[in-house]
XYZ file of C-alpha atoms in Angstrom:
570
model
C 0.339 47.318 58.188
C 3.399 47.577 60.435
C 3.204 43.773 61.143
C 2.776 43.061 57.414
C 6.006 44.814 56.709
C 7.764 43.116 59.533
C 6.724 39.706 58.434
C 7.775 40.373 54.832
C 11.201 41.123 56.258
C 11.140 37.862 58.195
C 10.269 35.904 55.074
C 13.346 37.392 53.283
C 15.516 36.611 56.240
C 14.350 33.066 56.376
C 15.831 32.384 53.022
C 19.229 32.811 54.638
C 18.468 31.063 57.903
C 17.162 27.664 57.031
C 18.824 25.004 59.250
C 18.416 21.468 57.957
C 20.560 18.395 58.278
C 20.024 14.816 57.387
C 19.501 13.781 60.939
C 19.266 15.215 64.440
C 22.638 16.806 64.886
C 25.434 15.217 62.982
C 26.408 17.396 60.024
C 26.260 21.084 59.861
C 24.636 22.645 56.883
C 27.031 25.090 55.306
C 24.133 27.462 54.545
C 22.807 27.430 58.073
C 23.275 29.932 60.806
C 26.112 29.379 63.230
C 27.034 31.417 66.399
C 30.001 32.773 64.424
C 27.921 33.975 61.430
C 24.637 35.231 62.978
C 23.178 37.114 65.924
C 20.152 36.221 68.069
C 17.722 38.185 65.978
C 18.696 36.165 62.846
C 18.094 32.995 64.779
C 14.784 34.102 66.205
C 13.607 35.140 62.781
C 14.243 31.606 61.379
C 12.698 30.000 64.428
C 9.434 31.947 64.057
C 9.152 31.234 60.335
C 9.925 27.536 60.653
C 7.407 27.267 63.563
C 4.577 28.448 61.440
C 5.406 26.294 58.437
C 5.513 23.275 60.748
C 1.745 23.682 61.126
C 0.832 25.252 57.808
C 2.954 23.307 55.373
C 6.117 23.509 53.326
C 8.106 22.867 56.507
C 11.428 22.902 54.634
C 10.544 26.155 52.837
C 11.299 24.480 49.584
C 9.590 26.278 46.650
C 9.753 23.129 44.500
C 7.469 21.206 46.873
C 4.208 20.176 45.190
C 1.252 20.274 47.507
C -1.430 18.060 45.997
C -4.728 17.611 47.604
C -5.439 14.463 49.531
C -3.299 12.347 51.800
C -0.330 13.800 53.614
C 2.717 14.467 51.454
C 6.026 16.214 51.959
C 5.025 19.812 51.905
C 1.819 19.372 54.044
C 1.882 20.436 57.662
C 0.438 18.964 60.793
C -2.613 21.236 60.463
C -3.531 19.850 57.067
C -3.061 16.321 58.215
C -5.408 16.819 61.221
C -7.947 18.608 59.078
C -8.076 15.701 56.558
C -8.651 13.110 59.237
C -11.411 15.047 60.929
C -13.235 15.885 57.648
C -12.443 19.631 57.664
C -10.655 19.166 54.408
C -11.222 16.093 52.083
C -8.834 13.145 52.561
C -8.349 11.629 49.212
C -5.743 9.242 47.733
C -5.910 8.180 44.101
C -4.196 4.898 45.073
C -6.209 3.802 48.010
C -9.011 4.501 50.521
C -6.943 2.768 53.244
C -5.652 4.942 56.085
C -2.292 3.133 56.148
C -1.753 3.720 52.485
C -2.822 7.379 52.699
C -0.381 8.401 55.366
C 3.092 6.920 54.895
C 6.362 7.193 56.828
C 7.931 9.411 54.221
C 5.101 11.926 54.431
C 6.459 13.595 57.477
C 10.198 13.692 56.876
C 10.102 17.429 56.269
C 8.213 18.148 59.544
C 10.609 15.957 61.501
C 13.665 17.637 60.036
C 12.242 21.006 60.436
C 11.274 20.424 64.092
C 14.656 19.090 65.130
C 17.285 20.469 62.863
C 15.428 23.768 62.350
C 13.335 25.006 65.159
C 14.801 23.174 68.242
C 18.325 23.269 67.135
C 18.166 26.997 66.351
C 16.616 27.603 69.764
C 19.363 25.659 71.424
C 21.994 27.553 69.511
C 20.419 30.939 70.063
C 19.874 30.532 73.814
C 23.456 30.742 75.095
C 24.084 33.734 72.834
C 21.017 35.432 74.181
C 21.959 34.470 77.818
C 25.363 36.098 77.326
C 23.652 39.251 75.988
C 20.929 39.294 78.668
C 18.172 38.954 76.053
C 15.573 37.297 78.152
C 12.783 38.029 75.684
C 14.504 36.074 72.966
C 14.913 33.145 75.324
C 11.287 33.328 76.394
C 9.961 33.201 72.928
C 12.229 30.322 72.116
C 11.020 28.495 75.187
C 7.382 28.970 74.173
C 7.907 27.778 70.579
C 9.912 24.806 71.835
C 7.185 23.776 74.247
C 4.497 23.954 71.459
C 6.573 22.164 68.997
C 7.583 19.282 71.278
C 4.053 18.817 72.532
C 2.801 18.733 68.920
C 5.380 16.037 68.030
C 4.079 14.000 70.908
C 0.477 14.497 69.817
C 1.222 13.164 66.344
C 3.995 10.569 66.897
C 3.853 9.661 70.559
C 7.256 9.033 72.241
C 9.983 11.075 70.502
C 13.592 11.898 71.131
C 14.113 14.994 73.355
C 16.515 14.837 76.267
C 19.310 13.280 74.122
C 18.363 14.832 70.809
C 20.989 17.493 70.732
C 23.980 15.828 72.296
C 25.973 14.823 69.237
C 29.061 16.454 70.683
C 28.718 13.802 73.391
C 28.581 11.056 70.810
C 24.816 10.337 71.405
C 24.066 10.007 67.734
C 21.105 7.750 68.123
C 19.064 9.476 70.757
C 16.647 7.477 72.813
C 12.896 8.228 72.921
C 11.456 10.175 75.737
C 7.971 9.328 76.875
C 5.206 11.684 75.786
C 4.253 12.322 79.461
C 7.720 13.366 80.344
C 7.857 15.714 77.314
C 4.600 17.256 78.383
C 5.979 17.813 81.772
C 9.118 19.446 80.397
C 6.945 21.707 78.221
C 5.146 22.982 81.355
C 8.560 23.887 82.861
C 9.636 25.524 79.698
C 6.437 27.644 79.780
C 7.001 28.639 83.442
C 10.481 29.687 82.514
C 9.232 31.603 79.456
C 6.748 33.565 81.670
C 9.670 34.414 84.029
C 11.620 35.743 81.024
C 8.674 37.751 79.718
C 8.070 39.360 83.072
C 11.683 39.809 84.241
C 13.879 42.924 84.243
C 14.824 45.126 81.306
C 15.968 43.180 78.347
C 16.826 44.030 74.723
C 13.752 43.190 72.654
C 13.872 41.175 69.450
C 14.145 43.216 66.311
C 11.179 41.247 64.957
C 8.406 39.623 66.948
C 5.845 38.606 64.394
C 3.226 37.433 66.796
C 2.847 40.274 69.421
C 5.206 43.029 68.275
C 7.058 42.764 71.631
C 4.015 43.025 73.864
C 5.040 40.669 76.608
C 1.795 40.959 78.604
C 0.236 39.143 75.602
C 3.087 36.550 75.546
C 2.349 35.708 79.155
C -1.332 35.176 78.319
C -0.276 32.973 75.335
C 2.042 30.938 77.649
C -0.754 30.406 80.217
C -3.170 29.488 77.457
C -0.791 26.873 76.103
C -0.426 25.483 79.625
C -4.328 25.249 79.773
C -4.197 23.374 76.476
C -1.664 20.924 77.944
C -3.798 20.298 80.932
C -6.880 19.786 78.896
C -5.058 17.492 76.524
C -4.091 15.071 79.351
C -7.301 15.330 81.420
C -8.003 11.679 80.706
C -4.720 10.528 82.382
C -3.942 13.274 84.855
C -6.249 13.612 87.992
C -4.871 17.093 88.690
C -5.449 18.414 85.160
C -8.789 19.957 85.796
C -7.683 21.788 88.974
C -4.586 23.069 87.215
C -6.667 24.185 84.313
C -9.106 26.005 86.580
C -6.280 27.691 88.528
C -5.263 29.480 85.317
C -8.885 30.374 84.524
C -9.292 31.842 87.947
C -6.044 33.868 87.522
C -7.614 35.602 84.452
C -4.240 35.849 82.812
C -4.803 33.948 79.630
C -6.199 34.714 76.108
C -9.807 35.839 76.556
C -10.076 38.617 73.995
C -9.699 38.178 70.211
C -7.175 41.038 70.204
C -4.794 38.803 72.096
C -5.171 35.780 69.714
C -1.841 33.986 69.016
C -1.663 33.768 65.182
C 0.577 34.351 62.257
C -0.348 37.162 59.817
C 0.714 36.270 56.371
C 1.686 39.476 54.354
C 0.129 38.297 51.151
C 0.713 39.700 47.641
C 4.232 38.463 47.001
C 4.289 35.259 45.085
C 8.024 34.412 44.938
C 11.454 35.093 46.392
C 9.864 34.663 48.968
C 6.241 33.571 48.662
C 4.661 35.556 51.502
C 1.136 34.495 50.779
C -0.947 32.054 53.006
C 0.064 28.595 51.626
C -3.457 27.432 50.865
C -3.939 30.629 48.813
C -0.743 30.072 46.970
C -1.717 26.548 46.079
C -5.314 27.269 44.997
C -5.487 30.748 43.475
C -3.595 29.899 40.445
C -3.769 30.161 36.622
C -4.715 26.495 36.428
C -7.417 26.554 39.087
C -7.937 24.936 42.497
C -5.728 22.074 43.760
C -7.321 21.286 47.117
C -10.596 19.537 47.666
C -12.967 20.801 50.328
C -14.746 18.415 52.548
C -18.358 17.565 51.539
C -19.211 16.721 55.201
C -17.857 19.982 56.525
C -19.502 22.185 53.869
C -22.780 20.302 54.224
C -22.687 20.773 58.022
C -22.326 24.662 57.654
C -24.651 24.934 54.590
C -27.647 23.009 56.125
C -27.341 24.955 59.405
C -27.013 28.357 57.706
C -23.783 29.007 59.404
C -23.015 32.713 58.972
C -19.261 31.911 58.472
C -19.659 29.775 55.326
C -19.217 32.624 52.797
C -15.904 33.472 54.440
C -14.554 29.960 54.671
C -15.479 28.834 51.160
C -15.527 30.504 47.753
C -17.854 28.865 45.226
C -16.587 29.056 41.661
C -19.951 27.762 40.245
C -23.571 27.935 41.374
C -24.606 24.356 40.561
C -23.163 20.893 41.069
C -23.730 18.026 38.650
C -26.196 15.603 40.205
C -27.885 18.365 42.169
C -29.175 21.414 40.317
C -27.922 20.250 36.941
C -27.777 16.777 35.424
C -25.082 14.338 36.532
C -21.844 14.565 34.518
C -19.390 11.655 34.879
C -16.631 13.642 33.130
C -16.705 16.181 36.052
C -17.867 14.160 39.011
C -17.469 10.415 38.418
C -19.629 9.485 41.341
C -22.513 11.644 40.179
C -23.940 8.699 38.231
C -23.185 6.203 41.008
C -25.270 4.964 43.981
C -23.902 5.627 47.418
C -22.314 2.721 49.226
C -24.512 0.844 51.540
C -22.934 2.102 54.741
C -23.514 5.704 53.531
C -27.150 4.882 52.887
C -27.663 3.160 56.198
C -26.179 6.101 58.003
C -27.885 8.829 55.980
C -24.521 10.445 55.065
C -24.104 12.911 52.323
C -22.564 11.352 49.224
C -20.635 12.630 46.212
C -22.188 16.075 45.701
C -23.935 18.972 47.480
C -26.387 21.553 46.379
C -25.850 25.332 46.058
C -22.593 25.145 44.238
C -20.606 23.551 47.132
C -18.338 21.179 45.269
C -15.942 19.020 47.175
C -15.155 15.356 47.854
C -16.030 12.678 50.355
C -13.816 11.251 53.021
C -11.506 8.642 51.429
C -12.733 9.386 47.927
C -10.031 7.938 45.588
C -11.139 9.096 42.305
C -8.472 10.553 39.999
C -8.311 14.208 39.219
C -11.263 15.321 36.979
C -11.146 18.528 34.851
C -12.731 20.306 37.715
C -10.172 22.819 38.931
C -12.352 25.761 37.847
C -15.466 24.171 39.343
C -14.577 22.944 42.845
C -15.064 25.104 45.852
C -11.993 27.097 46.876
C -10.608 28.341 50.211
C -12.312 31.618 50.992
C -11.169 34.833 52.629
C -10.885 33.260 56.026
C -8.180 32.113 56.972
C -6.457 31.848 53.689
C -6.926 35.425 52.409
C -8.914 34.286 49.320
C -12.223 35.543 48.032
C -15.387 36.410 49.871
C -18.257 34.461 48.392
C -20.723 37.056 47.105
C -22.400 34.925 44.496
C -20.171 36.194 41.802
C -19.498 32.548 40.694
C -16.360 33.132 38.647
C -13.140 31.033 38.605
C -10.241 31.693 40.825
C -7.263 33.585 39.353
C -3.982 35.022 40.313
C -3.804 38.265 42.371
C -7.360 38.366 43.560
C -9.403 38.514 46.753
C -7.225 39.033 49.830
C -4.119 38.002 47.755
C -3.205 35.558 50.412
C -3.016 38.015 53.338
C -4.714 35.436 55.588
C -3.690 33.997 59.019
C -2.608 30.826 60.649
C -4.569 30.644 63.930
C -2.698 28.842 66.649
C -4.396 29.801 69.990
C -7.459 31.981 70.009
C -9.920 33.363 72.547
C -12.730 31.569 70.907
C -10.892 28.257 71.270
C -10.247 28.948 74.864
C -14.014 29.197 75.463
C -14.472 25.729 73.814
C -11.609 24.406 76.043
C -13.549 25.671 79.123
C -16.758 24.103 77.781
C -15.101 20.740 77.276
C -13.718 20.762 80.884
C -17.093 21.707 82.180
C -19.057 19.099 80.160
C -16.439 16.408 81.173
C -17.295 17.328 84.806
C -21.054 17.132 84.237
C -21.599 20.897 84.399
C -23.852 21.372 81.384
C -24.903 24.940 82.018
C -21.311 26.469 82.334
C -20.347 24.237 79.325
C -23.089 25.778 77.188
C -22.327 29.363 78.368
C -18.694 28.922 77.417
C -19.485 27.288 74.028
C -21.894 30.052 73.203
C -19.250 32.632 74.045
C -16.822 30.758 71.760
C -19.263 30.716 68.881
C -19.931 34.423 69.090
C -16.141 35.311 69.188
C -15.515 33.108 66.247
C -18.303 34.614 64.063
C -17.184 38.152 64.921
C -13.575 37.398 64.192
C -14.360 35.672 60.918
C -16.699 38.460 59.701
C -13.872 40.985 60.071
C -12.198 39.268 57.173
C -14.627 40.331 54.577
C -12.931 43.545 54.003
C -9.722 41.783 52.867
C -11.379 41.263 49.473
C -11.563 44.640 47.831
C -13.751 43.255 44.987
C -16.386 41.796 47.258
C -20.021 42.855 47.452
C -20.293 42.907 51.174
C -24.056 43.277 51.018
C -23.977 39.428 50.934
C -22.452 39.368 54.456
C -24.845 37.755 57.017
C -27.010 40.249 58.887
C -27.208 40.605 62.677
C -30.465 38.739 62.489
C -28.847 35.879 60.543
C -26.224 35.626 63.252
C -28.645 35.688 66.164
C -30.891 33.190 64.406
C -27.966 30.830 64.036
C -26.844 31.245 67.651
C -30.411 30.694 68.822
C -30.657 27.491 66.792
C -27.414 26.113 68.263
C -28.746 26.929 71.778
C -31.972 25.082 71.088
C -30.203 22.013 69.697
C -28.033 21.958 72.866
C -31.018 22.228 75.191
C -32.926 19.430 73.347
C -29.953 16.986 73.267
C -29.045 14.170 75.473
C -25.530 14.189 77.122
C -24.071 12.455 74.116
C -25.963 14.794 71.901
C -24.490 17.754 73.730
C -21.022 16.354 73.002
C -21.912 16.211 69.353
C -23.031 19.885 69.387
C -20.001 20.988 71.118
C -17.674 18.999 68.806
C -19.290 20.286 65.617
C -19.122 23.808 66.825
C -15.484 23.416 67.954
C -14.507 21.974 64.536
C -16.222 24.929 62.751
C -14.464 27.450 65.108
C -11.050 25.873 64.539
C -11.144 25.916 60.756
C -7.596 26.614 59.641
C -5.944 24.515 62.323
C -6.520 20.808 62.058
C -4.270 20.031 65.023
C -6.953 21.068 67.446
C -9.769 19.049 65.815
C -7.559 15.942 65.564
C -6.644 16.118 69.205
C -10.300 16.834 70.242
C -11.611 13.947 68.276
C -9.188 11.403 69.761
C -9.647 12.820 73.200
C -13.456 12.751 73.238
C -14.653 10.494 70.384
C -17.020 13.214 69.126
C -18.662 14.206 66.924
C -20.323 10.912 66.039
C -21.770 12.591 62.953
C -18.552 12.454 60.862
C -18.979 11.123 57.371
C -17.290 7.714 57.261
C -14.636 6.646 54.716
C -15.956 5.794 51.304
C -14.578 2.300 51.763
C -16.459 0.153 54.328
C -13.099 -1.333 55.334
C -10.495 1.391 55.311
C -8.395 0.058 58.146
C -8.277 1.414 61.728
C -8.418 5.092 62.289
C -4.982 6.810 62.684
C -4.411 7.201 66.489
C -0.780 8.135 65.968
C 1.223 8.448 62.761
C 4.174 6.364 61.584
C 7.612 7.659 62.617
C 9.088 9.498 59.645
C 11.179 7.297 57.390
C 14.218 9.483 57.927
C 14.008 8.863 61.666
C 13.288 5.169 61.586
C 16.040 4.474 59.156
C 18.832 6.599 60.703
C 18.261 6.114 64.422
C 18.719 2.680 65.718
C 16.698 3.482 68.858
C 13.528 4.228 66.889
C 11.621 1.145 65.871
C 8.983 1.824 63.256
C 5.437 1.171 64.396
C 3.625 -1.802 62.996
C 0.588 0.231 62.297
C -0.949 3.572 63.186
C -3.305 2.374 65.739
C -1.097 3.027 68.806
C -2.571 5.876 70.915
C -0.397 8.584 72.341
C -0.085 8.685 76.148
C -2.995 10.960 76.790
C -5.364 9.128 74.500
C -7.025 6.689 76.794
C -10.412 7.226 75.204
C -12.161 4.237 73.564
C -11.919 3.993 69.730
C -13.804 6.957 68.296
C -17.208 5.655 67.307
C -17.195 7.284 63.796
C -13.491 6.554 63.225
C -14.020 4.635 59.892
């Protein structure tokens, strides 16, 4: 409860601390914080808020943004983009099934501005004030957030401005691009410096630390975990990555327990001025029904394997889907009267509709919006703070379920186990890989199950039993044991995707890094264009900075992505 109250204060403060300009440094927003008008706590409040919205969406904190389902738009965050490309959420575009048309240069203007003129600029302005006041904890949190933000920009765009990005006073108005590899190296230095600031002498603590409530032993674990993630991310191009990764594992000083998870807890309840609910709740629990489409592939994966997390992830508004338990209805699901495309038939992929009330869309489905907002499956109680699925089969509404008191997961103990599993399997160590994966699955299930209590209306007798959970874990174990090496990568990938639900950055990076799972549902179109290996530079960057040349397409891999084209990329 203390953290909920604190974050509510942060949300209010963020209304007064938004820092946005039309390019990297040039004009000062009269509404933004300046050293003369604000102290370090106000800066840090804004930095933390902007950081989460960079991932979750509404990066510019604009209440007028419309967040439609489907392809990336201004208002979506990096997490949503990654989730759509990896079939954790449905990727739809009413205009096209083509990847290039679905994700356009203008789609990421908000994220670019938020990263540079919001997060990083505020950190650079706050830091000398904090240094003067001896506030090393403020500095350390800023260094951590800067490292994560810049690494994520590299992961999505490739080479981006960094070393020259904030030198407008020195007339560098068109900063050059830094290589992604150099930015990764700089991030590691930032994290080492952050750890020193977290463990140094006495320092005035921030008034509001929404992540760890000023527990700096946990901040050190988070910093080391982010370093592990960086080493894992570049394992294909860095011969020392595995040894550096294992050195942190051997130290034991990283996120291993769920209580240390690095996540943002949304307060929930408040719908305006500011909206403190989880963004996916705010978009989908409305008086006009659900806006997002869930992924048929992802729901089918969980339903057919009796995954015990499915009732927490998804809330079914109905108990039957046209073309399954009830007759086809073209007015509600256009494709319910159609035959699957040949490449779906050949591959045995799910098409159009699912049984048991799971109502979503296929990857690349470009149908217009049907009158289905009170029929399609909604986000559940995890992580969005919606409803727990207890077979009540009633439409969504305002002020229901967890009222948006969900989380944005960023680094978790369960994901660390999967990181260890990937490193082990890449090194041919199948038994340690399995052990780590199974640990990650167990931690994920336990964490997710704790969210059922967020929905005061839920009949929790529908929660999976201990036997249900053990049966599921045993089935995954058996599938792993029976699989070939490639099959083991598929098992690991599918389980990692399920565990990372709520953060599509992780699944998108994993898929490009490994090429697994090979089981992903392909695009509805047999010729959708090449899979997105990195996204276009935002239009606002390419048109205002003469040193940024727009990419000819989105097939250019980022520096760490030396993997062959993912086999199921289409």
